[in-house]
Amino acid sequence: MTKVTVWNEFRHEKESEEVAAIYPDGIHGQIASFLKTSGLDVKTATLDEPEHGLTEAILADTDVLVWWGHIAHDQVDEEIVNRVHKRILEGMGLVVLHSGHMSKIFMKLMGTSCDLKWREADEKERLWVVAPNHPITDGVPEYIDLEKEEMYGEHFDVPAPEELIFISWFEGGHVFRSGATYKRGNGKIFYFQPGHETYPTYHNESIQKVITNGVNWCAPTSWVYPKYGNAEPLEKIGGK
Amino acid sequence: MTKVTVWNEFRHEKESEEVAAIYPDGIHGQIASFLKTSGLDVKTATLDEPEHGLTEAILADTDVLVWWGHIAHDQVDEEIVNRVHKRILEGMGLVVLHSGHMSKIFMKLMGTSCDLKWREADEKERLWVVAPNHPITDGVPEYIDLEKEEMYGEHFDVPAPEELIFISWFEGGHVFRSGATYKRGNGKIFYFQPGHETYPTYHNESIQKVITNGVNWCAPTSWVYPKYGNAEPLEKIGGK
Amino acid sequence: MTKVTVWNEFRHEKESEEVAAIYPDGIHGQIASFLKTSGLDVKTATLDEPEHGLTEAILADTDVLVWWGHIAHDQVDEEIVNRVHKRILEGMGLVVLHSGHMSKIFMKLMGTSCDLKWREADEKERLWVVAPNHPITDGVPEYIDLEKEEMYGEHFDVPAPEELIFISWFEGGHVFRSGATYKRGNGKIFYFQPGHETYPTYHNESIQKVITNGVNWCAPTSWVYPKYGNAEPLEKIGGK
Amino acid sequence: MTKVTVWNEFRHEKESEEVAAIYPDGIHGQIASFLKTSGLDVKTATLDEPEHGLTEAILADTDVLVWWGHIAHDQVDEEIVNRVHKRILEGMGLVVLHSGHMSKIFMKLMGTSCDLKWREADEKERLWVVAPNHPITDGVPEYIDLEKEEMYGEHFDVPAPEELIFISWFEGGHVFRSGATYKRGNGKIFYFQPGHETYPTYHNESIQKVITNGVNWCAPTSWVYPKYGNAEPLEKIGGK
């Protein structure tokens, strides 16, 4: 059974009644809630816990980490970022949601600014599936409508996605590569754009399906780490 | 005319008579020398210069940076690494040679460990062109033989190359993805594996041709940086 | 100087006064016209000429072929398709425009159905640049607005683009991967979606810039064809 | 349970005692044999059966098709090729082995010549894993040694693999991209190079593991075919 840790900075929910009304158990609580219904073994962790809830022991017991952060990216300790990074290279999957595009861990994995255009204007978003044969879109309709979302628009400064899964249409005239996969070391990464804190996006069943599929896709294939360093020859060199 | 800065840590040449005999003007001097013959505007910079020779002014006057480093990666200042990184995202090209695979700037751009297998055994390397239609292999024969090189072997822990240009065969039984391109922000990156300091690799004409082509391919297309941040709608939202 | 042949089925212009009014010299005439102004050596060819204007001699004198077809795809002779295909694998570039997505040559190169959604509804299209560092978008603004175009929508059944250059937003709520590159053999291919015959799309200066850049990008790097077939060993086998 | 059909042209086994001794039940029989032991539902089909054993009914009952062909590629009927192609675009997986690189179905899917270098010289092949985190290499050692195989060497004229899984080292000095994945329509494709008929390659347990993993990876995610053709707008156009 895949072991999932849902990480949330958990600040908006404490500071805003509007957000708390949508996510009374926190964004992490809501995400954990629907992941559990699909047979995953789910725990949560938040920024203000010791070591941000991401101790060596917790990470050692995590197959896939889900990440939601926004206003407190800079409060995430470098040492924890490096620890998560190492675990990903070893094989842990990572699902990065929404404003997590500017989290330290995602930026470290991408190597770019991860910057983009954005706008909070209560506008309609429509996510189009461009990879209908991908496990992440299994059981998902050809598009998902969200009545109101934050606009994220191109250009999105990330490496070209290894697999482009969704493209979003926004009412205000922008588009966005809103679902994308990457591999780094043994680890698989899925970035998925929707989920502004003031909208009930994670209550949408199609969005839940995508995130659940994303977690399953990111689950490690193997924890066997390649052997690096000095290597003996396997054939004779120079006739010897 | 493309402006190139060839950066070298320039330590082996000072510490080893063997290396100094091969590269009396330093590895940077040798690389600059053949780049100049193809009409590029070339200068050099080395680790022990102030700001490693990579001042704001120098970088602002550089279209493509060539990087050779090995034993002193950790002596490269973080601030300079960040400066180079920013310049690459803006559009500067980067050619990373040989042991530069573990340089701070390359690791920051890749997001992985960049680790690999290696062996110093005076063995033959043969670089096979796998992208014969790529500008980097223009005028290069279908393979390049190097009588003696350091073995770099798989697994090479980098993101899957956006374009794989060369695969190397080693006498001792290993293979390596020895030429690869990436894009990060506006910047183009070419990694090219040969060039151990104790072999005369940068005197080989085919290797020189590849590096020259690589510099030209990495030259910036444009310095127009995308606009990021808050964006006004281009269409009416909610009928307004 | 790059030699370009602009191919057009040239039927709509003869059958529709509306189209003829927009393109009095044919779509091929208009495209040839602006390509010439940028210093390219341009000729044209059309379906009803002998061998569709694509004789061995013409192809041997063509570096980049531009293709516009729509209602007469099935009238293109298989032998000519195979001849064009062979020339592309040897190194000729191919720019496929608009409804050329269902041409025999494009389908043969892609290996998929190349099918998509479409709608003729006089709707606005906005093409967003998603590869701002690519030669094809050099000098192009961050988006191009077309007041009226035919909608082409996802899912577009092509192999994942090797480079995704544009994503289009359509007023009616759809999106499309509207600029994409591929390589097949020595040949480079650029698909670019705009250009329905009843709209003056090829009179738009930004569209002209993209097509001109596309032609230049597709120009052959080299006509050196790899050696295939039986190959002698380069090293001793079994100690012999 | 994934339904697999193993297709073999089944000629070498009838014409050569040497081959028959290695594969008394045919290459298809041997492949079917080890696939069955891993819980797959396996049947076989061969060239000389009516409709090459690939009737509409058989294909409709096939999730993944395994293809081995060599001397009789040209005897495969175009109609059957088109039928298999259609089924792949709908979602059927395809595992192409060894000389299947020049089969009509593989060439149709790739859009290139699929040509390569080759040599029959009883030489050693070593397949290096370059995607250690991929399901196809799960449980496979970092390299697989084959005492004797036919050499297939670069350049291999296929589109750049979407995922490169193996690179082979050959004793005679060549290299080859020997494991590669592609997607076409809903279908997943895995090309795997080893398997010359005069060597006992398909008796090797690591090779069996790779092929079994490949079949499982190619299994369809979904048979939901995208909707193409004329599409109604989802938003008002021109304010109407």
PDB file of N, CA and C in Angstrom, chain B residues 5-8 43-47 49-60 62 65-67 76 79-81 83-84 92 105:
ATOM      1  N   THR B   5      32.999  33.523 -23.026  1.00  0.00           N
ATOM      2  CA  THR B   5      33.958  33.511 -21.927  1.00  0.00           C
ATOM      3  C   THR B   5      34.243  32.058 -21.549  1.00  0.00           C
ATOM      4  N   VAL B   6      35.528  31.697 -21.621  1.00  0.00           N
ATOM      5  CA  VAL B   6      35.935  30.341 -21.251  1.00  0.00           C
ATOM      6  C   VAL B   6      36.424  30.363 -19.808  1.00  0.00           C
ATOM      7  N   TRP B   7      35.711  29.660 -18.940  1.00  0.00           N
ATOM      8  CA  TRP B   7      36.061  29.634 -17.531  1.00  0.00           C
ATOM      9  C   TRP B   7      36.737  28.310 -17.175  1.00  0.00           C
ATOM     10  N   ASN B   8      37.809  28.429 -16.395  1.00  0.00           N
ATOM     11  CA  ASN B   8      38.555  27.238 -15.980  1.00  0.00           C
ATOM     12  C   ASN B   8      38.976  27.416 -14.529  1.00  0.00           C
ATOM     13  N   LYS B  43      37.101  35.554 -24.524  1.00  0.00           N
ATOM     14  CA  LYS B  43      37.955  35.926 -23.393  1.00  0.00           C
ATOM     15  C   LYS B  43      37.956  34.760 -22.395  1.00  0.00           C
ATOM     16  N   THR B  44      38.811  34.852 -21.380  1.00  0.00           N
ATOM     17  CA  THR B  44      38.883  33.760 -20.400  1.00  0.00           C
ATOM     18  C   THR B  44      38.709  34.315 -18.988  1.00  0.00           C
ATOM     19  N   ALA B  45      38.385  33.407 -18.076  1.00  0.00           N
ATOM     20  CA  ALA B  45      38.242  33.749 -16.665  1.00  0.00           C
ATOM     21  C   ALA B  45      38.613  32.522 -15.860  1.00  0.00           C
ATOM     22  N   THR B  46      39.192  32.743 -14.670  1.00  0.00           N
ATOM     23  CA  THR B  46      39.597  31.590 -13.865  1.00  0.00           C
ATOM     24  C   THR B  46      39.232  31.797 -12.395  1.00  0.00           C
ATOM     25  N   LEU B  47      39.216  30.678 -11.681  1.00  0.00           N
ATOM     26  CA  LEU B  47      38.738  30.643 -10.293  1.00  0.00           C
ATOM     27  C   LEU B  47      39.414  31.665  -9.392  1.00  0.00           C
ATOM     28  N   GLU B  49      40.854  34.498  -9.930  1.00  0.00           N
ATOM     29  CA  GLU B  49      40.672  35.928 -10.169  1.00  0.00           C
ATOM     30  C   GLU B  49      39.595  36.463  -9.210  1.00  0.00           C
ATOM     31  N   PRO B  50      39.596  37.796  -8.994  1.00  0.00           N
ATOM     32  CA  PRO B  50      38.525  38.363  -8.159  1.00  0.00           C
ATOM     33  C   PRO B  50      37.156  37.995  -8.743  1.00  0.00           C
ATOM     34  N   GLU B  51      36.249  37.605  -7.872  1.00  0.00           N
ATOM     35  CA  GLU B  51      34.913  37.143  -8.285  1.00  0.00           C
ATOM     36  C   GLU B  51      35.017  36.020  -9.336  1.00  0.00           C
ATOM     37  N   HIS B  52      36.062  35.239  -9.221  1.00  0.00           N
ATOM     38  CA  HIS B  52      36.334  34.136 -10.166  1.00  0.00           C
ATOM     39  C   HIS B  52      36.371  34.628 -11.614  1.00  0.00           C
ATOM     40  N   GLY B  53      36.622  35.910 -11.795  1.00  0.00           N
ATOM     41  CA  GLY B  53      36.647  36.465 -13.153  1.00  0.00           C
ATOM     42  C   GLY B  53      35.267  36.631 -13.766  1.00  0.00           C
ATOM     43  N   LEU B  54      34.252  36.389 -12.952  1.00  0.00           N
ATOM     44  CA  LEU B  54      32.883  36.445 -13.478  1.00  0.00           C
ATOM     45  C   LEU B  54      32.118  37.596 -12.831  1.00  0.00           C
ATOM     46  N   THR B  55      32.639  38.797 -13.030  1.00  0.00           N
ATOM     47  CA  THR B  55      31.972  39.987 -12.500  1.00  0.00           C
ATOM     48  C   THR B  55      30.673  40.231 -13.269  1.00  0.00           C
ATOM     49  N   GLU B  56      29.867  41.094 -12.697  1.00  0.00           N
ATOM     50  CA  GLU B  56      28.629  41.484 -13.398  1.00  0.00           C
ATOM     51  C   GLU B  56      28.965  42.018 -14.788  1.00  0.00           C
ATOM     52  N   ALA B  57      30.005  42.806 -14.854  1.00  0.00           N
ATOM     53  CA  ALA B  57      30.375  43.417 -16.140  1.00  0.00           C
ATOM     54  C   ALA B  57      30.779  42.360 -17.169  1.00  0.00           C
ATOM     55  N   ILE B  58      31.572  41.399 -16.714  1.00  0.00           N
ATOM     56  CA  ILE B  58      32.012  40.338 -17.638  1.00  0.00           C
ATOM     57  C   ILE B  58      30.821  39.513 -18.114  1.00  0.00           C
ATOM     58  N   LEU B  59      29.956  39.135 -17.182  1.00  0.00           N
ATOM     59  CA  LEU B  59      28.796  38.324 -17.588  1.00  0.00           C
ATOM     60  C   LEU B  59      27.882  39.103 -18.517  1.00  0.00           C
ATOM     61  N   ALA B  60      27.739  40.400 -18.251  1.00  0.00           N
ATOM     62  CA  ALA B  60      26.889  41.224 -19.119  1.00  0.00           C
ATOM     63  C   ALA B  60      27.467  41.301 -20.532  1.00  0.00           C
ATOM     64  N   THR B  62      28.922  38.626 -21.966  1.00  0.00           N
ATOM     65  CA  THR B  62      29.120  37.229 -22.368  1.00  0.00           C
ATOM     66  C   THR B  62      27.829  36.645 -22.936  1.00  0.00           C
ATOM     67  N   LEU B  65      29.001  30.976 -22.006  1.00  0.00           N
ATOM     68  CA  LEU B  65      30.036  30.666 -21.027  1.00  0.00           C
ATOM     69  C   LEU B  65      30.413  29.191 -21.178  1.00  0.00           C
ATOM     70  N   VAL B  66      31.730  28.950 -21.269  1.00  0.00           N
ATOM     71  CA  VAL B  66      32.231  27.568 -21.308  1.00  0.00           C
ATOM     72  C   VAL B  66      32.820  27.266 -19.938  1.00  0.00           C
ATOM     73  N   TRP B  67      32.512  26.090 -19.366  1.00  0.00           N
ATOM     74  CA  TRP B  67      32.881  25.800 -17.980  1.00  0.00           C
ATOM     75  C   TRP B  67      33.701  24.528 -17.864  1.00  0.00           C
ATOM     76  N   VAL B  76      33.865  27.521  -5.490  1.00  0.00           N
ATOM     77  CA  VAL B  76      33.118  28.514  -6.275  1.00  0.00           C
ATOM     78  C   VAL B  76      32.038  29.117  -5.377  1.00  0.00           C
ATOM     79  N   GLU B  79      27.384  33.072  -4.415  1.00  0.00           N
ATOM     80  CA  GLU B  79      26.866  34.301  -5.012  1.00  0.00           C
ATOM     81  C   GLU B  79      27.182  34.351  -6.512  1.00  0.00           C
ATOM     82  N   ILE B  80      28.370  33.886  -6.839  1.00  0.00           N
ATOM     83  CA  ILE B  80      28.747  33.872  -8.263  1.00  0.00           C
ATOM     84  C   ILE B  80      27.914  32.831  -9.008  1.00  0.00           C
ATOM     85  N   VAL B  81      27.690  31.701  -8.367  1.00  0.00           N
ATOM     86  CA  VAL B  81      26.845  30.670  -8.986  1.00  0.00           C
ATOM     87  C   VAL B  81      25.458  31.243  -9.277  1.00  0.00           C
ATOM     88  N   ARG B  83      24.659  34.314  -9.682  1.00  0.00           N
ATOM     89  CA  ARG B  83      24.785  35.343 -10.734  1.00  0.00           C
ATOM     90  C   ARG B  83      24.829  34.705 -12.130  1.00  0.00           C
ATOM     91  N   VAL B  84      25.617  33.643 -12.233  1.00  0.00           N
ATOM     92  CA  VAL B  84      25.706  32.930 -13.513  1.00  0.00           C
ATOM     93  C   VAL B  84      24.341  32.319 -13.859  1.00  0.00           C
ATOM     94  N   MET B  92      21.937  33.649 -21.575  1.00  0.00           N
ATOM     95  CA  MET B  92      23.318  33.239 -21.845  1.00  0.00           C
ATOM     96  C   MET B  92      23.392  31.725 -22.032  1.00  0.00           C
ATOM     97  N   ILE B 105      27.025  25.086 -10.672  1.00  0.00           N
ATOM     98  CA  ILE B 105      26.078  25.676 -11.624  1.00  0.00           C
ATOM     99  C   ILE B 105      25.339  24.592 -12.412  1.00  0.00           C
TER     100      ILE B 105
END
